[in-house]
């Protein structure tokens, strides 16, 4: 099958991601999406076909098309899957941290590490016109989903605070995390795992003074 340029658009991708439903725990679809993420990381948006996807996922071509009518559908579903899986893993890891500043700091660090190890950095290099707005725009799926999670954590600090303030705090911290994820070194991210400086910054943004 001849390779063709993807017709995917930013607005279409964002809409698809925001409306994407969680996957069932088993079946062929997760295998196809895992394979799609590998192809996106290795080949970018354009340099692979549905036949190659089916082969990598070790499923038949008919099975691949039964789940997804086109490669564009696979791409939107795979990116949504990656973001949802990343946020789910982070939520699980921080669930038992009772200190709010520590919980948000840990969530940010885990998010940075997850982002760096995902297909997203490679896609930002190969398709910056699509990926940068997708990740950085206020209406982008990463900010929409993660902002809601962080805002719910921040709301526990001051129950009388307006929800819009918690959302603004969450977006500020998310934009900081996205910036840190894209630079190799920062004083806020210690290679030894001591993130006390980042924790201080998080506390300041939250309005919590260090003890």
PDB file of N, CA, C and O in Angstrom, residues 100 150-161 166:
ATOM      1  N   UNK A 100      -0.388  17.947  50.413  1.00  0.00           N
ATOM      2  CA  UNK A 100      -0.809  18.390  49.079  1.00  0.00           C
ATOM      3  C   UNK A 100       0.366  18.903  48.267  1.00  0.00           C
ATOM      4  O   UNK A 100       0.490  18.598  47.069  1.00  0.00           O
ATOM      5  N   UNK A 150      -5.057  18.445  38.763  1.00  0.00           N
ATOM      6  CA  UNK A 150      -4.297  19.294  39.679  1.00  0.00           C
ATOM      7  C   UNK A 150      -5.206  20.273  40.412  1.00  0.00           C
ATOM      8  O   UNK A 150      -4.989  20.572  41.584  1.00  0.00           O
ATOM      9  N   UNK A 151      -6.201  20.796  39.715  1.00  0.00           N
ATOM     10  CA  UNK A 151      -7.114  21.748  40.351  1.00  0.00           C
ATOM     11  C   UNK A 151      -7.865  21.093  41.504  1.00  0.00           C
ATOM     12  O   UNK A 151      -8.097  21.724  42.537  1.00  0.00           O
ATOM     13  N   UNK A 152      -8.222  19.823  41.337  1.00  0.00           N
ATOM     14  CA  UNK A 152      -8.929  19.130  42.418  1.00  0.00           C
ATOM     15  C   UNK A 152      -8.015  18.944  43.625  1.00  0.00           C
ATOM     16  O   UNK A 152      -8.464  18.989  44.770  1.00  0.00           O
ATOM     17  N   UNK A 153      -6.707  18.744  43.367  1.00  0.00           N
ATOM     18  CA  UNK A 153      -5.754  18.664  44.487  1.00  0.00           C
ATOM     19  C   UNK A 153      -5.617  20.024  45.166  1.00  0.00           C
ATOM     20  O   UNK A 153      -5.639  20.134  46.394  1.00  0.00           O
ATOM     21  N   UNK A 154      -5.472  21.078  44.370  1.00  0.00           N
ATOM     22  CA  UNK A 154      -5.281  22.416  44.928  1.00  0.00           C
ATOM     23  C   UNK A 154      -6.499  22.871  45.709  1.00  0.00           C
ATOM     24  O   UNK A 154      -6.384  23.636  46.680  1.00  0.00           O
ATOM     25  N   UNK A 155      -7.678  22.394  45.329  1.00  0.00           N
ATOM     26  CA  UNK A 155      -8.901  22.810  46.010  1.00  0.00           C
ATOM     27  C   UNK A 155      -8.916  22.366  47.460  1.00  0.00           C
ATOM     28  O   UNK A 155      -9.605  22.962  48.288  1.00  0.00           O
ATOM     29  N   UNK A 156      -8.146  21.333  47.791  1.00  0.00           N
ATOM     30  CA  UNK A 156      -8.106  20.852  49.163  1.00  0.00           C
ATOM     31  C   UNK A 156      -7.388  21.788  50.114  1.00  0.00           C
ATOM     32  O   UNK A 156      -7.486  21.638  51.332  1.00  0.00           O
ATOM     33  N   UNK A 157      -6.674  22.769  49.577  1.00  0.00           N
ATOM     34  CA  UNK A 157      -5.925  23.699  50.432  1.00  0.00           C
ATOM     35  C   UNK A 157      -6.843  24.750  51.032  1.00  0.00           C
ATOM     36  O   UNK A 157      -6.766  25.086  52.200  1.00  0.00           O
ATOM     37  N   UNK A 158      -7.714  25.253  50.185  1.00  0.00           N
ATOM     38  CA  UNK A 158      -8.595  26.330  50.620  1.00  0.00           C
ATOM     39  C   UNK A 158      -9.964  26.113  49.994  1.00  0.00           C
ATOM     40  O   UNK A 158     -10.176  26.442  48.829  1.00  0.00           O
ATOM     41  N   UNK A 159     -10.871  25.577  50.763  1.00  0.00           N
ATOM     42  CA  UNK A 159     -12.190  25.267  50.243  1.00  0.00           C
ATOM     43  C   UNK A 159     -13.002  26.481  49.874  1.00  0.00           C
ATOM     44  O   UNK A 159     -13.998  26.382  49.159  1.00  0.00           O
ATOM     45  N   UNK A 160     -12.610  27.671  50.373  1.00  0.00           N
ATOM     46  CA  UNK A 160     -13.360  28.891  50.082  1.00  0.00           C
ATOM     47  C   UNK A 160     -12.882  29.576  48.809  1.00  0.00           C
ATOM     48  O   UNK A 160     -13.480  30.563  48.382  1.00  0.00           O
ATOM     49  N   UNK A 161     -11.807  29.077  48.223  1.00  0.00           N
ATOM     50  CA  UNK A 161     -11.251  29.737  47.054  1.00  0.00           C
ATOM     51  C   UNK A 161     -12.118  29.458  45.825  1.00  0.00           C
ATOM     52  O   UNK A 161     -12.684  28.374  45.680  1.00  0.00           O
ATOM     53  N   UNK A 166      -8.245  27.928  41.406  1.00  0.00           N
ATOM     54  CA  UNK A 166      -7.601  26.616  41.438  1.00  0.00           C
ATOM     55  C   UNK A 166      -7.212  26.167  40.033  1.00  0.00           C
ATOM     56  O   UNK A 166      -6.146  25.590  39.830  1.00  0.00           O
TER      57      UNK A 166
END
